[in-house]
Coordinates of C-alpha atoms in Angstrom, one line a residue:
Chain A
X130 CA 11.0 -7.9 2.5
X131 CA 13.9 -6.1 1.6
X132 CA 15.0 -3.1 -1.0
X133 CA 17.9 -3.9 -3.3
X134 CA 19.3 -3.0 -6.5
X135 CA 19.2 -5.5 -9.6
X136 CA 21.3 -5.3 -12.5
X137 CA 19.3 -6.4 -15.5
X138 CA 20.9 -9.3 -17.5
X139 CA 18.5 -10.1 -20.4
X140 CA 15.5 -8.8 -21.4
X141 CA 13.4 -10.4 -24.0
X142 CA 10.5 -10.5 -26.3
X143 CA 8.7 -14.3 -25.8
X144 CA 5.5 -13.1 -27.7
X145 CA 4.4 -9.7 -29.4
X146 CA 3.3 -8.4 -25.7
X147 CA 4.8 -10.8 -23.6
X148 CA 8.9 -10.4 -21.9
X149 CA 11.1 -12.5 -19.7
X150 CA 13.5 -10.1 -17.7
X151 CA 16.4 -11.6 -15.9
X152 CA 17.8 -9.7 -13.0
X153 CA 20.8 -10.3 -10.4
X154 CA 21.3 -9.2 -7.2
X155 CA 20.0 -9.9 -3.7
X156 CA 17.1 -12.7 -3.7
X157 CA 17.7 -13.4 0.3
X158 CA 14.3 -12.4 0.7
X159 CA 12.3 -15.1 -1.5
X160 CA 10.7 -17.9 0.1
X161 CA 8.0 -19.2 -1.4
X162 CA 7.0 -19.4 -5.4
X163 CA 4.1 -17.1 -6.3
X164 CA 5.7 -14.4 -4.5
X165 CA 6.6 -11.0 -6.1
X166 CA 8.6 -8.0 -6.6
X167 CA 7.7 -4.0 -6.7
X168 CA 9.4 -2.4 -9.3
X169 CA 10.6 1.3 -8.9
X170 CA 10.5 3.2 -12.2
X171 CA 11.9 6.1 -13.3
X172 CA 9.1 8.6 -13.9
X173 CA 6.6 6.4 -12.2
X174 CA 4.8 7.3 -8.9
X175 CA 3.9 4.3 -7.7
X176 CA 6.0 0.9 -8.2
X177 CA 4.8 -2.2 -10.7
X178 CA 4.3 -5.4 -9.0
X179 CA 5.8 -8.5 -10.8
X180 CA 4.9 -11.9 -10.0
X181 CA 8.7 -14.3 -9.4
X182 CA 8.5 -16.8 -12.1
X183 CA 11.8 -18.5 -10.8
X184 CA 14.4 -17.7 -8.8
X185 CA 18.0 -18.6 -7.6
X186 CA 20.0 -17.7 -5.2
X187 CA 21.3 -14.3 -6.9
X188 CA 18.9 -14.3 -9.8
X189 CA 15.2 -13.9 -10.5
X190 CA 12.7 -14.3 -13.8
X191 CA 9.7 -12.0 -14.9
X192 CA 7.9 -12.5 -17.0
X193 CA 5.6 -9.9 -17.7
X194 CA 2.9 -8.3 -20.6
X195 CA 2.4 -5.1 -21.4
X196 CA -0.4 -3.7 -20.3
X197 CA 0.0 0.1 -19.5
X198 CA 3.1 2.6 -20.2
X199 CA 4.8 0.7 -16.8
X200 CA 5.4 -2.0 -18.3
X201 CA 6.1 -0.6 -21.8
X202 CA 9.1 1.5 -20.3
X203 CA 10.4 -2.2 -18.7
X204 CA 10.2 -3.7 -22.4
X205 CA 12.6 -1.3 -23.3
X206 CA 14.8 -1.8 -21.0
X207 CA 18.7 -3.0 -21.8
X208 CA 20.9 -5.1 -20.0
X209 CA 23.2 -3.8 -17.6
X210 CA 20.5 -1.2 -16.1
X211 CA 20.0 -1.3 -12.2
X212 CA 16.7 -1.1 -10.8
X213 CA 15.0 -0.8 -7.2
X214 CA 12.9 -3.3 -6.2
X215 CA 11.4 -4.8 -3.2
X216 CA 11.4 -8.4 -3.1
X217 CA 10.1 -11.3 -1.0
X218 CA 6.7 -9.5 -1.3
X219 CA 3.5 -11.7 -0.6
X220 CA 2.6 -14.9 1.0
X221 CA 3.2 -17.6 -2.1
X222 CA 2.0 -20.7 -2.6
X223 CA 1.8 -23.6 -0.4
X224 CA 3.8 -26.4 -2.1
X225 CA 3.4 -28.6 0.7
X226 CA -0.1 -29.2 -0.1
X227 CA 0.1 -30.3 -3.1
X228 CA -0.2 -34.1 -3.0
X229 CA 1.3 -36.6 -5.3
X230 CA -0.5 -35.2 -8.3
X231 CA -1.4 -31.5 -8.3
X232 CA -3.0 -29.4 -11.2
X233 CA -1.9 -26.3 -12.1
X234 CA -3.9 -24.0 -14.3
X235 CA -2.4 -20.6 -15.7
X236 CA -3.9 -18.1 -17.8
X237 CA -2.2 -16.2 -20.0
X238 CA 0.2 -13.7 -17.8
X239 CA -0.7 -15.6 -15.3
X240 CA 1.1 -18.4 -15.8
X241 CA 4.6 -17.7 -14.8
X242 CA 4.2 -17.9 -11.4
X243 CA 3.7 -21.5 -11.6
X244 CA 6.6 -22.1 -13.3
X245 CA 8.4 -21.8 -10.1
X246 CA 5.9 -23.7 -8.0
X247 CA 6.2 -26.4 -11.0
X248 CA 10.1 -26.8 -10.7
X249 CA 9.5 -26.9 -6.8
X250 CA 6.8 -29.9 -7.0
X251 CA 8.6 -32.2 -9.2
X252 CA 11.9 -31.3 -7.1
X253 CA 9.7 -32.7 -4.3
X254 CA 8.9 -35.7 -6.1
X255 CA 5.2 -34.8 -7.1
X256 CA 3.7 -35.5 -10.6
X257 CA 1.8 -32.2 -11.7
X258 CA -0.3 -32.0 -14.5
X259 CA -0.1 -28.2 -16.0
X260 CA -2.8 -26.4 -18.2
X261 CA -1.5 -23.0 -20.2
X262 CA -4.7 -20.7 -21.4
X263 CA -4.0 -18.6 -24.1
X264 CA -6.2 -16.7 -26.7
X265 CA -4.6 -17.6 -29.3
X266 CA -1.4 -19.4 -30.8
X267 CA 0.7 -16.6 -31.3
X268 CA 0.2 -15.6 -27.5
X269 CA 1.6 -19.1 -26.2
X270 CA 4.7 -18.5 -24.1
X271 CA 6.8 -21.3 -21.1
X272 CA 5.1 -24.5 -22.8
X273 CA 7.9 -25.9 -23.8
X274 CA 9.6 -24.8 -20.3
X275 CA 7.1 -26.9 -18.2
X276 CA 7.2 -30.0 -20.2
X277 CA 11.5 -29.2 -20.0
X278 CA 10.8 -29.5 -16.4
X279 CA 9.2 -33.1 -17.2
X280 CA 5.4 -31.8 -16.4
X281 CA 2.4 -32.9 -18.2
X282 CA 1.2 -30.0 -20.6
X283 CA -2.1 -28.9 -21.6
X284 CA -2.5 -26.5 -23.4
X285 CA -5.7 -24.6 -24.6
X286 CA -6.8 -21.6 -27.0
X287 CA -9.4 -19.9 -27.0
X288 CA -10.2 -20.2 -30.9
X289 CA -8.7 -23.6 -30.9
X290 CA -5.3 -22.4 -33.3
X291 CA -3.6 -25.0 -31.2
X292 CA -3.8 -27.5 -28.4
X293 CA -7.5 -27.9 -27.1
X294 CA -9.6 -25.6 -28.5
X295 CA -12.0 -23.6 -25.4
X296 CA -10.8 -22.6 -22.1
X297 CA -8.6 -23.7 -19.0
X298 CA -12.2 -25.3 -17.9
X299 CA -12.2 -27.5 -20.8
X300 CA -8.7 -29.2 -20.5
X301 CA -10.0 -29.9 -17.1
X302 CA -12.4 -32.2 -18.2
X303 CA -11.4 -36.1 -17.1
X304 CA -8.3 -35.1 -15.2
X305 CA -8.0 -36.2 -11.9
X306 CA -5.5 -34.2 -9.4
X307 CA -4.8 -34.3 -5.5
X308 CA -4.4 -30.5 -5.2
X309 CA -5.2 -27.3 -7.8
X310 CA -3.2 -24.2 -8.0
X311 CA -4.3 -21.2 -10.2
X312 CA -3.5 -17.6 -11.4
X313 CA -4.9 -16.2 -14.2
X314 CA -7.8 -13.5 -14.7
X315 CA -10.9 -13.6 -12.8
X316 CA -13.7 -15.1 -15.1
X317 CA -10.8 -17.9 -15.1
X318 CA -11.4 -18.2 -11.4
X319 CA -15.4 -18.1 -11.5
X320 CA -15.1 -21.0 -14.4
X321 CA -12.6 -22.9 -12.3
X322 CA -14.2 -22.5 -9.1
X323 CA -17.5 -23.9 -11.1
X324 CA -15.7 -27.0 -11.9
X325 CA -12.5 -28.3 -9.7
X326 CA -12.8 -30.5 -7.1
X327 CA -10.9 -30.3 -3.9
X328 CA -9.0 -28.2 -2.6
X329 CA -6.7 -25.8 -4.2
X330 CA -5.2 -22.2 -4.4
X331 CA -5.6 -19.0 -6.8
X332 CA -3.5 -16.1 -7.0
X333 CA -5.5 -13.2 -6.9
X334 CA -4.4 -10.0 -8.6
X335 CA -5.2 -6.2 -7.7
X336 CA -4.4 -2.7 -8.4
X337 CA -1.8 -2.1 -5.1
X338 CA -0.2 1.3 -3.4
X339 CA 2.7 -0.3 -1.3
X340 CA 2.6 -4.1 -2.0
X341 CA 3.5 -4.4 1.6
X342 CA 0.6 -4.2 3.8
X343 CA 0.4 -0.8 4.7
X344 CA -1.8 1.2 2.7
X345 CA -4.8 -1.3 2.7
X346 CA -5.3 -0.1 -1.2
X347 CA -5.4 -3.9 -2.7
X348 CA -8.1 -5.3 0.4
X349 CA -10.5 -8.3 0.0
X350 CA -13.4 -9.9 1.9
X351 CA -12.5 -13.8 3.1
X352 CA -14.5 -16.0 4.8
X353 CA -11.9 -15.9 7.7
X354 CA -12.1 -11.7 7.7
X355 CA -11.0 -9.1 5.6
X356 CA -7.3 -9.5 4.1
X357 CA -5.0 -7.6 2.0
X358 CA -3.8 -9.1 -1.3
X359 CA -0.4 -7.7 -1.1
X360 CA 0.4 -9.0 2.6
X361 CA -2.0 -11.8 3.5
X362 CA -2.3 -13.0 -0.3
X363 CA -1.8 -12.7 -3.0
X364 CA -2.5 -16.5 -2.5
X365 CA -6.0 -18.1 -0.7
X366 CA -7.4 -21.1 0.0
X367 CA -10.3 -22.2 -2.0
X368 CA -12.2 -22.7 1.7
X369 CA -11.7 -19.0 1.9
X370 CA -12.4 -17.6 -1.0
X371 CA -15.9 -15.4 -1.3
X372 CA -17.2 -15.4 -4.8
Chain B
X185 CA 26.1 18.9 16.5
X186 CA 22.6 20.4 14.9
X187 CA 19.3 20.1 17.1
X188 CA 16.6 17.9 15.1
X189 CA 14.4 18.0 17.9
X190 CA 10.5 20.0 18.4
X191 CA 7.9 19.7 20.5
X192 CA 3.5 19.5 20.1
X193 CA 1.4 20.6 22.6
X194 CA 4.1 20.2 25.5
X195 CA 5.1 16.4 24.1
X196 CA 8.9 16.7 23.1
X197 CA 9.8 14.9 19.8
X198 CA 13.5 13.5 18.8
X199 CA 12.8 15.2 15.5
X200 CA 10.0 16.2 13.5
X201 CA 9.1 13.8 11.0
X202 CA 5.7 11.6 11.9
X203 CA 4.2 9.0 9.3
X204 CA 1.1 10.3 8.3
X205 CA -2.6 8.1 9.4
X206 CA -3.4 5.9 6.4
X207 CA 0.1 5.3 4.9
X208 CA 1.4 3.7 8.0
X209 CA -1.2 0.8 9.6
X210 CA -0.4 0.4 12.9
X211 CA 3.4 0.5 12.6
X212 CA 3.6 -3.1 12.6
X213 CA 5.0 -3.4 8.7
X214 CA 8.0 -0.7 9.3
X215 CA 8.5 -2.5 12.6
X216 CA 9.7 -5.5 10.1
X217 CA 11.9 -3.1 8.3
X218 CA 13.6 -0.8 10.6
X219 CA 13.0 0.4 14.1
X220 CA 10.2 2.5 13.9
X221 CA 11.4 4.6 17.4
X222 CA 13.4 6.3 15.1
X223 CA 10.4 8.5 14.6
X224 CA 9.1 11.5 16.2
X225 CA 6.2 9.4 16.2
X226 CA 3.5 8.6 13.8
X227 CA -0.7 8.6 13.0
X228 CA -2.1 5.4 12.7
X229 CA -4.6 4.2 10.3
X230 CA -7.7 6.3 11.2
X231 CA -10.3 4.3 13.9
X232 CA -14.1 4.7 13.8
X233 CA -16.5 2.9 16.7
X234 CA -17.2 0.1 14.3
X235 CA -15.1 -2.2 12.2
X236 CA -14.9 -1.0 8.6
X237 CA -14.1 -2.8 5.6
X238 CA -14.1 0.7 3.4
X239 CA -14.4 0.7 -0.4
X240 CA -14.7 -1.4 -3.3
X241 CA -11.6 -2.2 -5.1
X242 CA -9.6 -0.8 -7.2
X243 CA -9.1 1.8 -4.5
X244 CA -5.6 3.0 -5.9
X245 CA -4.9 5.2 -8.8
X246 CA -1.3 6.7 -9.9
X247 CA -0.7 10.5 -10.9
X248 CA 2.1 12.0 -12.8
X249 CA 3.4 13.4 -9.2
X250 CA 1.4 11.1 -6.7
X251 CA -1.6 9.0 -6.2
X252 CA -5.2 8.6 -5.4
X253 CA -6.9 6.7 -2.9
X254 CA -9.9 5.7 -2.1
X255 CA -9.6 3.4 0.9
X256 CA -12.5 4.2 2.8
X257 CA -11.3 3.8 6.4
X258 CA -10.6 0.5 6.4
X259 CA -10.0 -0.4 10.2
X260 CA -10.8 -3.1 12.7
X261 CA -13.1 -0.7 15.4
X262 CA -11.9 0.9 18.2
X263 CA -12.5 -2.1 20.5
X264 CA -9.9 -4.5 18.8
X265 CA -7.8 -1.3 18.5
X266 CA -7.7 -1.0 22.7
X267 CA -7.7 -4.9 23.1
X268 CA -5.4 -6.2 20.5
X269 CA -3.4 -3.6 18.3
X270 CA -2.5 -0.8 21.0
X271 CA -0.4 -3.7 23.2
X272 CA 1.0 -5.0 20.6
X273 CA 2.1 -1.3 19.4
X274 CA 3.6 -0.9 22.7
X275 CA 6.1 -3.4 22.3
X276 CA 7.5 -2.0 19.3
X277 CA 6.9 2.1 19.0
X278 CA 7.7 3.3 22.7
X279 CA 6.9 6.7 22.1
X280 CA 3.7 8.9 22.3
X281 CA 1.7 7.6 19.0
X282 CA -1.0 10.4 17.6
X283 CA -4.3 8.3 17.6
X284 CA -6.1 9.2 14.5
X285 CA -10.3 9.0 15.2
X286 CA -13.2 9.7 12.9
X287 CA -16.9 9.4 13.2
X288 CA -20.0 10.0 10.9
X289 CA -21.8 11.6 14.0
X290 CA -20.7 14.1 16.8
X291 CA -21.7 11.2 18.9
X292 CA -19.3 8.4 17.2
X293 CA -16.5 11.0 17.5
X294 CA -17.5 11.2 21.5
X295 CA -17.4 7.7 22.0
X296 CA -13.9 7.0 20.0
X297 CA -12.5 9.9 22.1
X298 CA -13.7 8.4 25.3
X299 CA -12.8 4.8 24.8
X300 CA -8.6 6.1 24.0
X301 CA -9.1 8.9 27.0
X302 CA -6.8 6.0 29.5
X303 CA -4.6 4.5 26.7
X304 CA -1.2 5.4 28.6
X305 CA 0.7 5.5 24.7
X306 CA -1.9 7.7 23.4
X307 CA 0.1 11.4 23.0
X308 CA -2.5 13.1 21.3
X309 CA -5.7 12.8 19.2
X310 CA -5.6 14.3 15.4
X311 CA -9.3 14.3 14.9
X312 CA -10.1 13.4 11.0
X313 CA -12.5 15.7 10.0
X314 CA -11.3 15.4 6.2
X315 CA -11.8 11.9 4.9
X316 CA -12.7 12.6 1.2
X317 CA -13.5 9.3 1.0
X318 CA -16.8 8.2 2.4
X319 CA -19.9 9.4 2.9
X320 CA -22.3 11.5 5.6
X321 CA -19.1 11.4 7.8
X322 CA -15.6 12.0 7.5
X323 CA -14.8 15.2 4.9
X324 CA -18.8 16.3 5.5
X325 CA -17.7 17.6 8.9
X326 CA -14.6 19.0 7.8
X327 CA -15.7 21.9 5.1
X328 CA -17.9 24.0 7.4
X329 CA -16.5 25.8 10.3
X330 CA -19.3 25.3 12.4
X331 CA -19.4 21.4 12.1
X332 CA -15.9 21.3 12.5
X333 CA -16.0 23.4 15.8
X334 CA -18.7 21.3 17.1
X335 CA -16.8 17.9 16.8
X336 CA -13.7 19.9 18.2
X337 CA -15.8 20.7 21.1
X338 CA -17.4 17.6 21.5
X339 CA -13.9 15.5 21.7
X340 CA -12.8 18.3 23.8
X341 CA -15.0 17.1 26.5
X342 CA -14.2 13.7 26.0
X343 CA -10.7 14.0 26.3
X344 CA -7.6 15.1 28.3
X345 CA -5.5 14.5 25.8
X346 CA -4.2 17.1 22.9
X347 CA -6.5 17.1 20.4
X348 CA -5.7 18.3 17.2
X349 CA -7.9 18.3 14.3
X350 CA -7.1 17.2 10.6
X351 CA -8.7 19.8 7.9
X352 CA -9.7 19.1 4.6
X353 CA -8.0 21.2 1.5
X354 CA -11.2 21.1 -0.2
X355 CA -12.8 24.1 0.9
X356 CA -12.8 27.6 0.3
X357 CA -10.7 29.0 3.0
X358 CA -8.8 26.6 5.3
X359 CA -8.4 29.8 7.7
X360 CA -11.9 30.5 8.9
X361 CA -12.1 26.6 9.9
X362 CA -8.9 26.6 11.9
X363 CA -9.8 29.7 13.5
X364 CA -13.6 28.1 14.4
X365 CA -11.5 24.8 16.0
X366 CA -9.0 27.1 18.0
X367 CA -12.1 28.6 19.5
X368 CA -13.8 25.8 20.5
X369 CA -11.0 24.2 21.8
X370 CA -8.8 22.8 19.6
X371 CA -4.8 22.3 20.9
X372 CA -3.0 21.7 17.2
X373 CA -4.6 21.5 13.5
X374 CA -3.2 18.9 11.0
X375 CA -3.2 19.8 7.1
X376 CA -3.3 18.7 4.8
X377 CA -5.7 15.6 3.7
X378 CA -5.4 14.4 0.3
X379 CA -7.1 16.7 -2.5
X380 CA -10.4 15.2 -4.5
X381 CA -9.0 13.9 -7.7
X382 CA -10.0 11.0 -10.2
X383 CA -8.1 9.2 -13.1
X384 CA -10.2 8.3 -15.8
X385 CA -9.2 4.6 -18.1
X386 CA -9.3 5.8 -21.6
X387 CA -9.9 1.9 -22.9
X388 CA -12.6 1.4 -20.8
X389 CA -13.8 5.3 -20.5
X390 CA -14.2 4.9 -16.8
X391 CA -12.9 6.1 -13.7
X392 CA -10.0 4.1 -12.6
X393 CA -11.1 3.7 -9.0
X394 CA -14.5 1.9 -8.2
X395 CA -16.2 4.4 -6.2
X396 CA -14.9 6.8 -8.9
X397 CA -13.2 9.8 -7.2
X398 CA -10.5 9.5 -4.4
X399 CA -7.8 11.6 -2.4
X400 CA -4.6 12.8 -4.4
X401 CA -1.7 12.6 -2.1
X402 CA 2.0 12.8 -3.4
X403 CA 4.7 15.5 -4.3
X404 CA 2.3 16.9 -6.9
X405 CA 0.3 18.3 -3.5
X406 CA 3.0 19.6 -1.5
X407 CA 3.0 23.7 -3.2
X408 CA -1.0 23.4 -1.9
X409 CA -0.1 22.0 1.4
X410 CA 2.8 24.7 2.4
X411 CA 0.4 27.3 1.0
X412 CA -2.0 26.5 3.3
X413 CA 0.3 25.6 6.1
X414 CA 1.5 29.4 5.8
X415 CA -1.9 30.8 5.7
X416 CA -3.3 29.1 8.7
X417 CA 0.1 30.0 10.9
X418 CA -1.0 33.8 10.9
X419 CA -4.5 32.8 11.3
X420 CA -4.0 30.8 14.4
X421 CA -2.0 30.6 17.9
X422 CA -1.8 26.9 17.7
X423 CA 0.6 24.1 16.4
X424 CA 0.5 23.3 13.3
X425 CA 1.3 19.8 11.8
X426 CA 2.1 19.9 8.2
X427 CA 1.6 17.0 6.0
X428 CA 0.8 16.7 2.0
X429 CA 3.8 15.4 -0.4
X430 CA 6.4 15.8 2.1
X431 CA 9.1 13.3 0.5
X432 CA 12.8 14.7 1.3
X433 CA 14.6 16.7 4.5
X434 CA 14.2 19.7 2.1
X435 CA 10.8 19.5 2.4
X436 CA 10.4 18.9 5.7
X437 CA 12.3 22.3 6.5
X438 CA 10.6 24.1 4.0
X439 CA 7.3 23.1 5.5
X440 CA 8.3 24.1 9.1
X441 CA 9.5 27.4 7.8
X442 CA 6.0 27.9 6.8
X443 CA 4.4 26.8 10.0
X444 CA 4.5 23.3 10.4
X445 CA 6.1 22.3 14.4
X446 CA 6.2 18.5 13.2
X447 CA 5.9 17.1 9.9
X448 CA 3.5 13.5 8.3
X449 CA 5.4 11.8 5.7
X450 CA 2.2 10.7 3.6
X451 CA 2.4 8.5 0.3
X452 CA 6.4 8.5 0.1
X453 CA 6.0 5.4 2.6
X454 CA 4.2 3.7 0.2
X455 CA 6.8 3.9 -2.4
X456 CA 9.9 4.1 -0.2
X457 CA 9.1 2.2 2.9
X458 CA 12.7 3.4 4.3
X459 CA 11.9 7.3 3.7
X460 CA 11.2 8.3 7.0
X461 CA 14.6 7.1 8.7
X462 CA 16.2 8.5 5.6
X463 CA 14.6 11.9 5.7
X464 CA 15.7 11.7 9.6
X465 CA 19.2 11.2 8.4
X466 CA 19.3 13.5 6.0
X467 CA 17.8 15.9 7.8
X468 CA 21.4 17.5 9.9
X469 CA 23.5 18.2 6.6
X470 CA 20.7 19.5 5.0
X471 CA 20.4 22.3 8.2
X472 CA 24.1 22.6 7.6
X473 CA 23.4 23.5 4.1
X474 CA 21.3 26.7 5.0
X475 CA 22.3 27.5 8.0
X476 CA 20.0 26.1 10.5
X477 CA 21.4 24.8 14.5
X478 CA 18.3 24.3 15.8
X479 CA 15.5 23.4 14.0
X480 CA 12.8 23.9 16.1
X481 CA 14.1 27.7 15.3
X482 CA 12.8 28.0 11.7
X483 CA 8.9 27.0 12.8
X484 CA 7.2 30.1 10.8
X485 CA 10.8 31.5 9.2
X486 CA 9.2 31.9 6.5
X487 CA 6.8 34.9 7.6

């Protein structure tokens, strides 16, 4: 982990709630996708934890929703403003499981996460298939971005506006995939974890103090003993996963 | 060249600033980031007999000038603490550490005290008598004088170490318990713990934390915690360790000048992992500024 400063260079609207902020500065401290950021913010006690969608090495992509008066201060934001931020946060996923052809399954601000781990499979030479949840049409955000990267894209809406109409679970049906890696909302997970088969990884999400291990605020029960989502996650096996 | 250095309970310290028990696990995350003997020293996450997993989650929620929490002493048991964690600490913090212990009985206080009584790194023992955050133990013991005076003497008998015990700002006057704990045997008091507070979700109209109140910690606390810091200094004869919001070098002198020997840097860990070290920098042109050679000088100034 380190703390630097990041000068913002774009900050954009993809949907009505949904932006794509791209920093500069010091990404040293990225290894894995599915890692994140903590955002300092003026006026804010405790930093905002962004999930990487992509990075480079002096650049990185968020792409975050508004969801409380955190994030509606970053939508605001203009280029050219510096901000603190922790980076290299989290354990990331595991691209090296993946197999030939891995699944990846996002729900709504969940998804860009996998972006990053999408780029990094296909630069490995795997073919992944990738499902985008969304509620509704107007939501849909980084389709055309994954099939850019030359993935296979799903996606599904909730009141079937576009793509397959139902959930993440019901694009699943038929597919068959060497290795599964989610982030999205919970019931997501409970529907997923219902129906995959094999072995795969989710991306859990939780309210967090530090982001870095040291408060214990953002804890979870695993079969292999109690871990904290900031440090030891945010990304677990399926095996260890309680329900 | 200023002094930074103080002293508590006959246990000299490079300088005063501490990281406080709960915002600081076991020193091994700052131990990535800087070298943590930079410290005086520092309170690690508070040990009961028996592994805890604490609270349900969300356990965390922010405040215009802080946050709660709601952890519930989350910690692996004293046993892994003496087999595993306490080696392990010794290669990296080489320093008296301040063991923070808890119970939720006299008798688990006794036994926690007795099984760190030949740990060689162990400087002193801050007795938590203040955890607002679970239940029939921790905070229970800590808002009566005569419960708080019977766990000091019980760990008293345990131990040869300093013990000094951690006091709850949620009570009605903070004095007549560190008086009780001086009498009975007490060699320091730590204040203060995090105030009860709760954040309510106006979408879902429910508390924001699960088990629905938790301890406010943060700048927003530190006026309450050198008030009481000033009041229990002419109550008592012993050290005093100040702690609540303590987030710059400015604060850290103002809350010696009301009493504090040594001083816990709390929930500005959380949000600046590098705050202590830079507090300790700060700390000699900030004495320059008013005045101050040595700092162990101002203890009580304010009085």
């Amino acid at each position: 982990m380190t703390e630097s400063i990041f000068t913002i260079k774009e900050n954009v609207a993809l949907t009505d709630s949904v932006y794509k902020m791209t920093l500069e500065g010091d990404t040293s401290a990225l290894s894995k996708p599915g890692q994140f950021v903590n955002i300092k913010l003026e006026g804010k006690f405790l930093r905002r934890p962004i999930s990487v969608c992509e990075y480079g090495e002096n650049s990185l992509v968020l792409i975050y929703k508004v969801v409380g008066s955190g994030t509606e201060d970053m939508s605001v934001m203009q280029a050219g403003k510096k901000l603190n931020l922790l980076v290299g946060l989290g354990n990331g996923f595991n691209p090296d499981k993946s197999g030939d052809a891995p699944l990846l399954i996002g729900g709504g601000v969940g998804i860009p996460p996998l972006y990053g781990l999408c780029k990094e499979l296909i630069a490995k030479g795997a073919k992944p298939t990738v499902i985008l949840g969304f509620n509704t049409k107007s939501e849909i955000f980084l389709e055309k971005e994954f099939e850019n990267l030359g993935a296979k894209v799903i996606v599904a809406t909730a009141d079937g506006s576009y793509g397959v109409k139902g959930f993440v679970t019901d694009a699943m049906a038929d597919l068959t995939y060497s290795f599964f890696y989610t982030c999205g909302p919970l019931p997501m997970f409970k529907a997923i974890e219902a129906k995959a088969v094999g072995s795969g990884q989710y991306s859990f999400e939780e309210r967090m103090g530090c982001g870095f291990g040291a408060c214990m605020g953002c804890s979870c029960k695993t079969k292999y003993g109690d871990k904290r989502i900031c440090k030891d996650g945010p990304v677990l096996d399926r095996e260890e996963v309680i329900w | 060249m200023v002094d930074i250095s103080t002293s508590l309970c006959g246990i000299k310290l490079d300088n005063p600033v501490m990281g406080a028990s709960g915002t600081f696990g076991y020193g091994e995350e700052f131990a990535e980031l800087y070298d943590i003997n930079k410290l005086g020293s520092f309170s690690f996450k508070g040990i009961t007999e028996e592994p805890r997993f604490g609270n349900a989650t969300p356990r965390i929620a922010e405040c215009p000038a802080g946050m709660i929490n709601s952890v519930g002493l989350q910690n692996p048991g004293v046993k892994v603490l003496v087999d595993e964690i306490l080696p392990e600490m010794k290669k990296i913090f080489h320093k008296p550490v301040m063991a923070n212990i808890n119970g939720f009985s006299i008798g688990e206080y006794e036994r926690v005290a007795a099984s760190l009584e030949g740990q060689d790194n162990i400087g002193w023992l801050e007795v938590n008598v203040s955890c607002p955050n679970v239940h029939g133990g921790g905070m229970s013991f800590g808002t009566s004088a005569k419960a708080a005076a019977e766990v000091t003497a019980a760990v008293r008998k345990q131990s040869t170490k300093p013990i000094i015990i951690k006091l709850s700002p949620n009570v009605t006057d903070i004095t007549e318990i560190a008086k009780a704990c001086e009498a009975a045997g007490a060699d320091g008091i730590s204040l203060i713990n995090t105030m009860l507070g709760m954040r309510i979700n106006l979408k879902s109209r429910r508390p924001v934390i699960a088990n629905k109140s938790g301890g406010y910690s943060g700048p927003g606390i530190f006026p309450v915690a050198v008030s009481m810091i000033y009041r229990v200094y002419e109550a008592v004869n012993i050290p005093i360790v100040g702690m609540g919001g303590v987030s710059s070098a400015d604060d850290v002198i103002e809350m010696m000048m009301a009493g504090a020997r040594c001083v816990q840097v709390g929930a500005a860990n959380l949000t600046d992992p590098f705050i202590c070290p830079k507090i300790i920098d700060d700390l000699p042109k900030a004495m320059e500024k008013y005045n101050i050679e040595k700092l162990a000088d101002i203890i009580g100034a304010a009085h």
